[in-house]
């Protein structure tokens, strides 16, 4: 059965345009901009109406007939342009990302370099301080070693003083055993003996010095300086090679000389003269 509510859709008749003609363009009113007419496809054909079935309303849409189309761009050209566009956008994006990423990196690099320089300066300062501290420490160690040596030396001196103190105590204790008057008389007696011994020693020393000055052997002697003026005689018999000579040291002139050949020769000299003795053993002043 047919549905009475469904009515057939009316189809608007299409105005037919003769082939090869262009529809007339309406003239715009005065003062208005002319409107560019839109191109219409040529060879438009009218689609005839389909007869309706007796029971069911049928409608067929009008299918326009397309005219000749413009040539399309080849696929490879479209792909090349698209690829170039994508690559260009990628390059720009890479540059932008690089700039964004490199900016903090460069900042941090510069900051790190600055921090490194500061640390290096601090390290150099610490190195100088370390050297100064080390020098001071070496000085302190040297002073400490010197102080230790002084302390050991003082300990040795203290030990010696302690020994001397003990000896003095022993002497005092020993002295306390004797009577003080006896000690005084004994001290005076010892002092007299010391004085006598000193005098004897001085006498012997004078004799020794005199004997040394008045007894001569081989050599050259200055009279008045090395030996006293006077007569000198051999203390023992001389041999055949004995030779003596008296000369003037200022001029070098020989005043007298002799080769005694034996016996006990004698020679007399005066101040300012020079006596030379060779292989004559010993002469003593008479």
PDB file of N, CA, C and O in Angstrom, residues 7-8 48 84 90 121 185 190 231 237 242 280:
ATOM      1  N   UNK A   7       4.298  12.715  -0.437  1.00  0.00           N
ATOM      2  CA  UNK A   7       3.903  13.368  -1.676  1.00  0.00           C
ATOM      3  C   UNK A   7       5.089  13.453  -2.574  1.00  0.00           C
ATOM      4  O   UNK A   7       6.202  13.629  -2.132  1.00  0.00           O
ATOM      5  N   UNK A   8       4.967  13.365  -3.854  1.00  0.00           N
ATOM      6  CA  UNK A   8       6.083  13.507  -4.781  1.00  0.00           C
ATOM      7  C   UNK A   8       6.639  14.906  -4.735  1.00  0.00           C
ATOM      8  O   UNK A   8       5.897  15.867  -4.598  1.00  0.00           O
ATOM      9  N   UNK A  48      15.416  15.019 -18.052  1.00  0.00           N
ATOM     10  CA  UNK A  48      13.956  14.845 -18.122  1.00  0.00           C
ATOM     11  C   UNK A  48      13.441  14.232 -16.853  1.00  0.00           C
ATOM     12  O   UNK A  48      14.145  13.542 -16.139  1.00  0.00           O
ATOM     13  N   UNK A  84      59.444  20.165   0.276  1.00  0.00           N
ATOM     14  CA  UNK A  84      60.249  21.376   0.487  1.00  0.00           C
ATOM     15  C   UNK A  84      59.685  22.221   1.607  1.00  0.00           C
ATOM     16  O   UNK A  84      60.414  22.759   2.444  1.00  0.00           O
ATOM     17  N   UNK A  90      60.912  22.395   9.087  1.00  0.00           N
ATOM     18  CA  UNK A  90      61.777  21.652  10.005  1.00  0.00           C
ATOM     19  C   UNK A  90      63.074  22.385  10.301  1.00  0.00           C
ATOM     20  O   UNK A  90      63.544  22.418  11.440  1.00  0.00           O
ATOM     21  N   UNK A 121      91.338  31.540  41.152  1.00  0.00           N
ATOM     22  CA  UNK A 121      91.915  32.634  41.946  1.00  0.00           C
ATOM     23  C   UNK A 121      91.969  32.253  43.426  1.00  0.00           C
ATOM     24  O   UNK A 121      92.974  32.500  44.116  1.00  0.00           O
ATOM     25  N   UNK A 185     145.617  27.937 110.154  1.00  0.00           N
ATOM     26  CA  UNK A 185     147.082  27.804 110.214  1.00  0.00           C
ATOM     27  C   UNK A 185     147.590  26.914 109.094  1.00  0.00           C
ATOM     28  O   UNK A 185     148.638  27.186 108.487  1.00  0.00           O
ATOM     29  N   UNK A 190     150.351  26.451 103.788  1.00  0.00           N
ATOM     30  CA  UNK A 190     150.302  26.068 102.369  1.00  0.00           C
ATOM     31  C   UNK A 190     150.538  27.279 101.466  1.00  0.00           C
ATOM     32  O   UNK A 190     151.213  27.169 100.436  1.00  0.00           O
ATOM     33  N   UNK A 231     181.596  37.186  74.491  1.00  0.00           N
ATOM     34  CA  UNK A 231     182.463  36.143  73.945  1.00  0.00           C
ATOM     35  C   UNK A 231     181.764  34.787  74.094  1.00  0.00           C
ATOM     36  O   UNK A 231     181.246  34.452  75.179  1.00  0.00           O
ATOM     37  N   UNK A 237     184.547  19.820  71.831  1.00  0.00           N
ATOM     38  CA  UNK A 237     185.544  19.913  70.768  1.00  0.00           C
ATOM     39  C   UNK A 237     184.855  19.808  69.420  1.00  0.00           C
ATOM     40  O   UNK A 237     184.003  18.948  69.207  1.00  0.00           O
ATOM     41  N   UNK A 242     183.993  22.597  61.045  1.00  0.00           N
ATOM     42  CA  UNK A 242     183.379  23.713  61.764  1.00  0.00           C
ATOM     43  C   UNK A 242     183.786  25.026  61.107  1.00  0.00           C
ATOM     44  O   UNK A 242     184.953  25.243  60.768  1.00  0.00           O
ATOM     45  N   UNK A 280     179.394  23.427  64.103  1.00  0.00           N
ATOM     46  CA  UNK A 280     180.307  23.632  65.228  1.00  0.00           C
ATOM     47  C   UNK A 280     179.680  23.211  66.546  1.00  0.00           C
ATOM     48  O   UNK A 280     180.176  23.596  67.625  1.00  0.00           O
TER      49      UNK A 280
END
